[in-house]
PDB file of C-alpha atoms in Angstrom:
ATOM      1  CA  MET A   1       0.164  27.452  -4.269  1.00 49.00           C
ATOM      2  CA  ALA A   2       2.101  24.354  -3.247  1.00 56.00           C
ATOM      3  CA  LEU A   3      -1.071  22.937  -1.697  1.00 61.00           C
ATOM      4  CA  ASN A   4      -2.907  23.324  -5.016  1.00 60.00           C
ATOM      5  CA  MET A   5      -0.134  21.529  -6.888  1.00 61.00           C
ATOM      6  CA  LEU A   6      -0.124  18.715  -4.327  1.00 64.00           C
ATOM      7  CA  LEU A   7      -3.894  18.296  -4.631  1.00 64.00           C
ATOM      8  CA  LYS A   8      -3.571  18.203  -8.428  1.00 65.00           C
ATOM      9  CA  LEU A   9      -0.925  15.475  -8.263  1.00 62.00           C
ATOM     10  CA  ILE A  10      -3.005  13.378  -5.886  1.00 66.00           C
ATOM     11  CA  ILE A  11      -6.070  13.800  -8.153  1.00 64.00           C
ATOM     12  CA  ARG A  12      -4.035  12.513 -11.102  1.00 63.00           C
ATOM     13  CA  ARG A  13      -3.181   9.403  -9.084  1.00 62.00           C
ATOM     14  CA  THR A  14      -6.938   8.967  -8.397  1.00 67.00           C
ATOM     15  CA  GLU A  15      -6.488   8.982  -4.631  1.00 74.00           C
ATOM     16  CA  TYR A  16      -9.636  10.977  -3.978  1.00 73.00           C
ATOM     17  CA  TYR A  17      -9.969  10.238  -0.258  1.00 74.00           C
ATOM     18  CA  ASN A  18      -6.420  11.506   0.275  1.00 72.00           C
ATOM     19  CA  VAL A  19      -7.380  14.726  -1.509  1.00 74.00           C
ATOM     20  CA  LEU A  20     -10.358  15.143   0.812  1.00 74.00           C
ATOM     21  CA  ASN A  21      -8.274  14.465   3.934  1.00 74.00           C
ATOM     22  CA  LEU A  22      -5.595  16.915   2.835  1.00 74.00           C
ATOM     23  CA  ALA A  23      -8.194  19.537   1.876  1.00 77.00           C
ATOM     24  CA  ASP A  24      -9.891  19.225   5.258  1.00 74.00           C
ATOM     25  CA  THR A  25      -6.556  19.524   7.055  1.00 75.00           C
ATOM     26  CA  TYR A  26      -5.469  22.647   5.164  1.00 69.00           C
ATOM     27  CA  LEU A  27      -8.843  24.324   4.678  1.00 73.00           C
ATOM     28  CA  GLU A  28      -7.631  27.623   6.160  1.00 74.00           C
ATOM     29  CA  ILE A  29      -4.684  27.836   3.757  1.00 73.00           C
ATOM     30  CA  GLY A  30      -6.564  27.034   0.552  1.00 73.00           C
ATOM     31  CA  LYS A  31     -10.001  28.447   1.174  1.00 75.00           C
ATOM     32  CA  GLU A  32      -9.488  31.519  -1.012  1.00 80.00           C
ATOM     33  CA  THR A  33      -8.118  29.813  -4.135  1.00 79.00           C
ATOM     34  CA  PRO A  34     -10.403  28.416  -6.823  1.00 83.00           C
ATOM     35  CA  PHE A  35      -8.054  25.500  -7.553  1.00 82.00           C
ATOM     36  CA  PHE A  36      -8.391  24.222  -3.983  1.00 79.00           C
ATOM     37  CA  TRP A  37     -12.185  24.099  -4.323  1.00 83.00           C
ATOM     38  CA  LEU A  38     -11.995  22.646  -7.841  1.00 86.00           C
ATOM     39  CA  TYR A  39      -9.831  19.703  -6.768  1.00 83.00           C
ATOM     40  CA  ARG A  40     -11.942  19.220  -3.676  1.00 85.00           C
ATOM     41  CA  GLY A  41     -15.092  19.200  -5.820  1.00 86.00           C
ATOM     42  CA  ILE A  42     -13.592  16.652  -8.221  1.00 85.00           C
ATOM     43  CA  ALA A  43     -12.670  14.398  -5.296  1.00 85.00           C
ATOM     44  CA  TYR A  44     -16.151  14.655  -3.790  1.00 86.00           C
ATOM     45  CA  SER A  45     -17.706  13.884  -7.164  1.00 86.00           C
ATOM     46  CA  GLU A  46     -15.539  10.821  -7.733  1.00 84.00           C
ATOM     47  CA  THR A  47     -16.349   9.477  -4.264  1.00 84.00           C
ATOM     48  CA  GLY A  48     -20.087   9.884  -4.783  1.00 86.00           C
ATOM     49  CA  MET A  49     -20.678  12.857  -2.479  1.00 87.00           C
ATOM     50  CA  PHE A  50     -22.483  14.927  -5.093  1.00 90.00           C
ATOM     51  CA  ARG A  51     -23.928  17.649  -2.867  1.00 91.00           C
ATOM     52  CA  LYS A  52     -20.527  18.443  -1.409  1.00 88.00           C
ATOM     53  CA  ALA A  53     -19.024  18.313  -4.897  1.00 88.00           C
ATOM     54  CA  LEU A  54     -21.603  20.775  -6.167  1.00 91.00           C
ATOM     55  CA  SER A  55     -20.951  23.088  -3.239  1.00 89.00           C
ATOM     56  CA  SER A  56     -17.183  22.991  -3.784  1.00 88.00           C
ATOM     57  CA  LEU A  57     -17.444  23.582  -7.522  1.00 87.00           C
ATOM     58  CA  HIS A  58     -19.766  26.551  -6.996  1.00 89.00           C
ATOM     59  CA  LYS A  59     -17.282  27.975  -4.484  1.00 88.00           C
ATOM     60  CA  SER A  60     -14.545  27.549  -7.096  1.00 87.00           C
ATOM     61  CA  LEU A  61     -16.709  29.347  -9.637  1.00 87.00           C
ATOM     62  CA  LYS A  62     -17.200  32.268  -7.250  1.00 86.00           C
ATOM     63  CA  LEU A  63     -13.440  32.530  -6.675  1.00 82.00           C
ATOM     64  CA  LYS A  64     -12.356  31.955 -10.298  1.00 78.00           C
ATOM     65  CA  ASP A  65     -10.924  35.459 -10.670  1.00 75.00           C
ATOM     66  CA  ASN A  66      -8.900  35.122  -7.466  1.00 63.00           C
ATOM     67  CA  LYS A  67      -5.925  33.298  -9.013  1.00 63.00           C
ATOM     68  CA  PRO A  68      -2.263  33.598  -8.047  1.00 54.00           C
ATOM     69  CA  ILE A  69      -0.136  35.333 -10.698  1.00 50.00           C
ATOM     70  CA  ILE A  70       1.492  32.090 -11.809  1.00 49.00           C
ATOM     71  CA  TYR A  71      -1.877  30.719 -12.986  1.00 50.00           C
ATOM     72  CA  ASN A  72      -2.992  33.713 -15.064  1.00 45.00           C
ATOM     73  CA  LYS A  73      -2.297  32.022 -18.404  1.00 45.00           C
ATOM     74  CA  SER A  74      -4.345  28.913 -17.661  1.00 54.00           C
ATOM     75  CA  ASP A  75      -8.043  29.072 -18.271  1.00 71.00           C
ATOM     76  CA  LEU A  76      -9.804  27.850 -15.181  1.00 79.00           C
ATOM     77  CA  THR A  77     -13.344  28.888 -16.055  1.00 82.00           C
ATOM     78  CA  TRP A  78     -14.008  26.276 -18.744  1.00 85.00           C
ATOM     79  CA  LYS A  79     -12.720  23.495 -16.472  1.00 86.00           C
ATOM     80  CA  ILE A  80     -15.085  24.475 -13.686  1.00 88.00           C
ATOM     81  CA  TYR A  81     -18.004  24.590 -16.124  1.00 90.00           C
ATOM     82  CA  LYS A  82     -16.964  21.222 -17.566  1.00 90.00           C
ATOM     83  CA  TYR A  83     -16.837  19.552 -14.158  1.00 90.00           C
ATOM     84  CA  LEU A  84     -20.182  21.101 -13.191  1.00 92.00           C
ATOM     85  CA  GLY A  85     -21.652  19.740 -16.431  1.00 92.00           C
ATOM     86  CA  GLU A  86     -20.218  16.290 -15.716  1.00 90.00           C
ATOM     87  CA  LEU A  87     -21.556  16.361 -12.176  1.00 91.00           C
ATOM     88  CA  PHE A  88     -25.061  17.296 -13.294  1.00 93.00           C
ATOM     89  CA  PHE A  89     -24.872  14.515 -15.906  1.00 93.00           C
ATOM     90  CA  LYS A  90     -23.989  12.001 -13.189  1.00 90.00           C
ATOM     91  CA  ILE A  91     -27.019  12.989 -11.137  1.00 90.00           C
ATOM     92  CA  ARG A  92     -29.195  12.992 -14.273  1.00 90.00           C
ATOM     93  CA  ARG A  93     -29.980  16.696 -14.332  1.00 91.00           C
ATOM     94  CA  PHE A  94     -29.535  16.895 -18.086  1.00 92.00           C
ATOM     95  CA  ASN A  95     -30.736  20.479 -18.611  1.00 92.00           C
ATOM     96  CA  TYR A  96     -28.221  21.834 -16.096  1.00 93.00           C
ATOM     97  CA  ALA A  97     -25.520  19.587 -17.519  1.00 92.00           C
ATOM     98  CA  GLU A  98     -26.136  20.939 -20.993  1.00 93.00           C
ATOM     99  CA  LYS A  99     -26.142  24.525 -19.728  1.00 93.00           C
ATOM    100  CA  PHE A 100     -22.742  24.214 -18.055  1.00 92.00           C
ATOM    101  CA  LEU A 101     -21.178  22.202 -20.876  1.00 91.00           C
ATOM    102  CA  LEU A 102     -22.274  24.821 -23.404  1.00 91.00           C
ATOM    103  CA  LEU A 103     -20.781  27.492 -21.128  1.00 90.00           C
ATOM    104  CA  ALA A 104     -17.547  25.483 -21.039  1.00 89.00           C
ATOM    105  CA  ASN A 105     -17.532  25.332 -24.832  1.00 88.00           C
ATOM    106  CA  GLN A 106     -18.138  29.095 -25.084  1.00 87.00           C
ATOM    107  CA  SER A 107     -15.357  29.814 -22.595  1.00 83.00           C
ATOM    108  CA  LEU A 108     -12.883  28.175 -24.924  1.00 80.00           C
ATOM    109  CA  SER A 109     -12.508  30.902 -27.515  1.00 69.00           C
ATOM    110  CA  GLU A 110      -9.531  29.859 -29.661  1.00 73.00           C
ATOM    111  CA  ARG A 111      -8.999  26.180 -29.075  1.00 76.00           C
ATOM    112  CA  LYS A 112     -11.815  23.749 -28.509  1.00 83.00           C
ATOM    113  CA  SER A 113     -11.746  20.773 -26.186  1.00 86.00           C
ATOM    114  CA  PRO A 114     -12.600  17.366 -27.645  1.00 88.00           C
ATOM    115  CA  GLU A 115     -13.677  16.362 -24.142  1.00 90.00           C
ATOM    116  CA  VAL A 116     -16.394  19.027 -24.022  1.00 91.00           C
ATOM    117  CA  PHE A 117     -17.635  17.965 -27.471  1.00 92.00           C
ATOM    118  CA  PHE A 118     -17.709  14.348 -26.297  1.00 92.00           C
ATOM    119  CA  LEU A 119     -19.645  15.209 -23.148  1.00 92.00           C
ATOM    120  CA  LEU A 120     -22.167  17.248 -25.141  1.00 93.00           C
ATOM    121  CA  GLY A 121     -22.505  14.467 -27.712  1.00 92.00           C
ATOM    122  CA  ARG A 122     -23.025  11.820 -25.032  1.00 92.00           C
ATOM    123  CA  LEU A 123     -25.483  14.026 -23.167  1.00 93.00           C
ATOM    124  CA  ASN A 124     -27.607  14.606 -26.260  1.00 92.00           C
ATOM    125  CA  PHE A 125     -27.471  10.887 -27.061  1.00 92.00           C
ATOM    126  CA  TYR A 126     -28.970  10.131 -23.645  1.00 90.00           C
ATOM    127  CA  LYS A 127     -31.583  12.839 -24.205  1.00 91.00           C
ATOM    128  CA  GLN A 128     -32.392  11.112 -27.544  1.00 89.00           C
ATOM    129  CA  GLU A 129     -31.541  14.225 -29.527  1.00 90.00           C
ATOM    130  CA  TYR A 130     -29.545  12.294 -32.091  1.00 89.00           C
ATOM    131  CA  ASN A 131     -28.925  15.068 -34.633  1.00 88.00           C
ATOM    132  CA  LYS A 132     -27.433  17.370 -31.980  1.00 90.00           C
ATOM    133  CA  SER A 133     -25.402  14.467 -30.647  1.00 90.00           C
ATOM    134  CA  PHE A 134     -24.048  13.712 -34.106  1.00 89.00           C
ATOM    135  CA  THR A 135     -23.086  17.361 -34.590  1.00 88.00           C
ATOM    136  CA  PHE A 136     -21.012  17.400 -31.399  1.00 91.00           C
ATOM    137  CA  PHE A 137     -19.362  14.076 -32.205  1.00 88.00           C
ATOM    138  CA  SER A 138     -18.501  15.393 -35.680  1.00 87.00           C
ATOM    139  CA  GLN A 139     -16.838  18.412 -34.119  1.00 88.00           C
ATOM    140  CA  MET A 140     -14.952  16.180 -31.697  1.00 89.00           C
ATOM    141  CA  PHE A 141     -13.688  13.813 -34.396  1.00 86.00           C
ATOM    142  CA  ASN A 142     -12.488  16.785 -36.458  1.00 84.00           C
ATOM    143  CA  GLN A 143     -10.151  17.980 -33.700  1.00 84.00           C
ATOM    144  CA  GLU A 144      -6.419  17.609 -34.302  1.00 83.00           C
ATOM    145  CA  TYR A 145      -5.759  15.737 -31.074  1.00 84.00           C
ATOM    146  CA  ILE A 146      -8.099  13.415 -29.215  1.00 84.00           C
ATOM    147  CA  PRO A 147      -6.783  11.672 -26.069  1.00 83.00           C
ATOM    148  CA  LEU A 148      -6.804   7.875 -26.386  1.00 81.00           C
ATOM    149  CA  ARG A 149      -9.009   7.236 -23.331  1.00 82.00           C
ATOM    150  CA  LEU A 150     -11.570   9.691 -24.708  1.00 85.00           C
ATOM    151  CA  LEU A 151     -11.370   8.158 -28.171  1.00 85.00           C
ATOM    152  CA  ARG A 152     -12.206   4.716 -26.781  1.00 81.00           C
ATOM    153  CA  GLU A 153     -15.358   5.962 -25.076  1.00 85.00           C
ATOM    154  CA  ALA A 154     -16.379   8.204 -27.963  1.00 85.00           C
ATOM    155  CA  LYS A 155     -16.106   5.447 -30.549  1.00 82.00           C
ATOM    156  CA  SER A 156     -18.463   3.167 -28.678  1.00 82.00           C
ATOM    157  CA  VAL A 157     -21.080   5.901 -28.050  1.00 86.00           C
ATOM    158  CA  PHE A 158     -20.767   7.114 -31.639  1.00 85.00           C
ATOM    159  CA  LEU A 159     -21.272   3.624 -33.077  1.00 82.00           C
ATOM    160  CA  ASN A 160     -24.364   3.218 -30.903  1.00 84.00           C
ATOM    161  CA  LEU A 161     -25.596   6.588 -32.139  1.00 85.00           C
ATOM    162  CA  LEU A 162     -25.377   5.363 -35.729  1.00 82.00           C
ATOM    163  CA  LEU A 163     -27.823   2.567 -34.856  1.00 83.00           C
ATOM    164  CA  PHE A 164     -30.534   5.128 -34.052  1.00 80.00           C
ATOM    165  CA  ASN A 165     -30.227   7.406 -37.038  1.00 72.00           C
ATOM    166  CA  THR A 166     -28.771   7.438 -40.517  1.00 70.00           C
ATOM    167  CA  PHE A 167     -26.335  10.207 -41.237  1.00 67.00           C
ATOM    168  CA  GLU A 168     -25.048   8.836 -44.548  1.00 66.00           C
ATOM    169  CA  GLN A 169     -22.166  10.867 -46.017  1.00 64.00           C
ATOM    170  CA  ASP A 170     -21.176  12.672 -42.830  1.00 72.00           C
ATOM    171  CA  ALA A 171     -20.927   9.399 -40.912  1.00 75.00           C
ATOM    172  CA  THR A 172     -18.945   7.791 -43.730  1.00 74.00           C
ATOM    173  CA  ASP A 173     -16.389  10.598 -43.568  1.00 75.00           C
ATOM    174  CA  ILE A 174     -15.947  10.107 -39.825  1.00 75.00           C
ATOM    175  CA  LEU A 175     -15.827   6.301 -40.047  1.00 73.00           C
ATOM    176  CA  ALA A 176     -13.131   6.615 -42.713  1.00 74.00           C
ATOM    177  CA  LYS A 177     -10.714   8.144 -40.205  1.00 73.00           C
ATOM    178  CA  GLU A 178      -7.770   5.912 -39.360  1.00 71.00           C
ATOM    179  CA  TYR A 179      -8.601   5.347 -35.686  1.00 69.00           C
ATOM    180  CA  PHE A 180     -11.862   3.548 -36.532  1.00 66.00           C
ATOM    181  CA  ASP A 181      -9.797   0.808 -38.205  1.00 64.00           C
ATOM    182  CA  LYS A 182      -8.089  -0.118 -34.925  1.00 63.00           C
ATOM    183  CA  PRO A 183     -10.364  -2.525 -33.023  1.00 57.00           C
ATOM    184  CA  GLU A 184      -8.008  -2.678 -30.030  1.00 49.00           C
ATOM    185  CA  GLU A 185      -8.903   0.916 -29.238  1.00 47.00           C
ATOM    186  CA  ILE A 186     -12.646   0.332 -28.940  1.00 42.00           C
TER     187      ILE A 186
END
């Protein structure tokens, strides 16, 4: 458990090669926990080793029910699906990306993640399915809390989306929100 927490802290500091070195060193200790494979997969993905990232994330998915008692209240499944969706987006496998991002969205029963809505909106924008993209962005912008880094990216993709299609009243309602008036956040 301490190894998983250490890997999480190193991931947050974006020291991905250190995560990989630590994961390789303590492979025997962490090989049965899904968090170990999740953090390892994230590190591989961020360093451009997509095949190894895919392998690690699939291993995490297989072990997702094998969590220590302390982690029972956190929902790991949607995070694994989200990272798989992001990984497939990076390697331009859009159908697989959409499949896993929709699974991530379904796994979140009560609360919804603005990040998953953003990823689905961006994915559909790249696939030139503008109406679906607009729907996901609408859902994202209607969330109570949107992280600032996500808001910056979402605003630029959303404004580009409006160039390709007219959404009239729905777009006006979203553009009327207070965070669109702050140019320093774009």
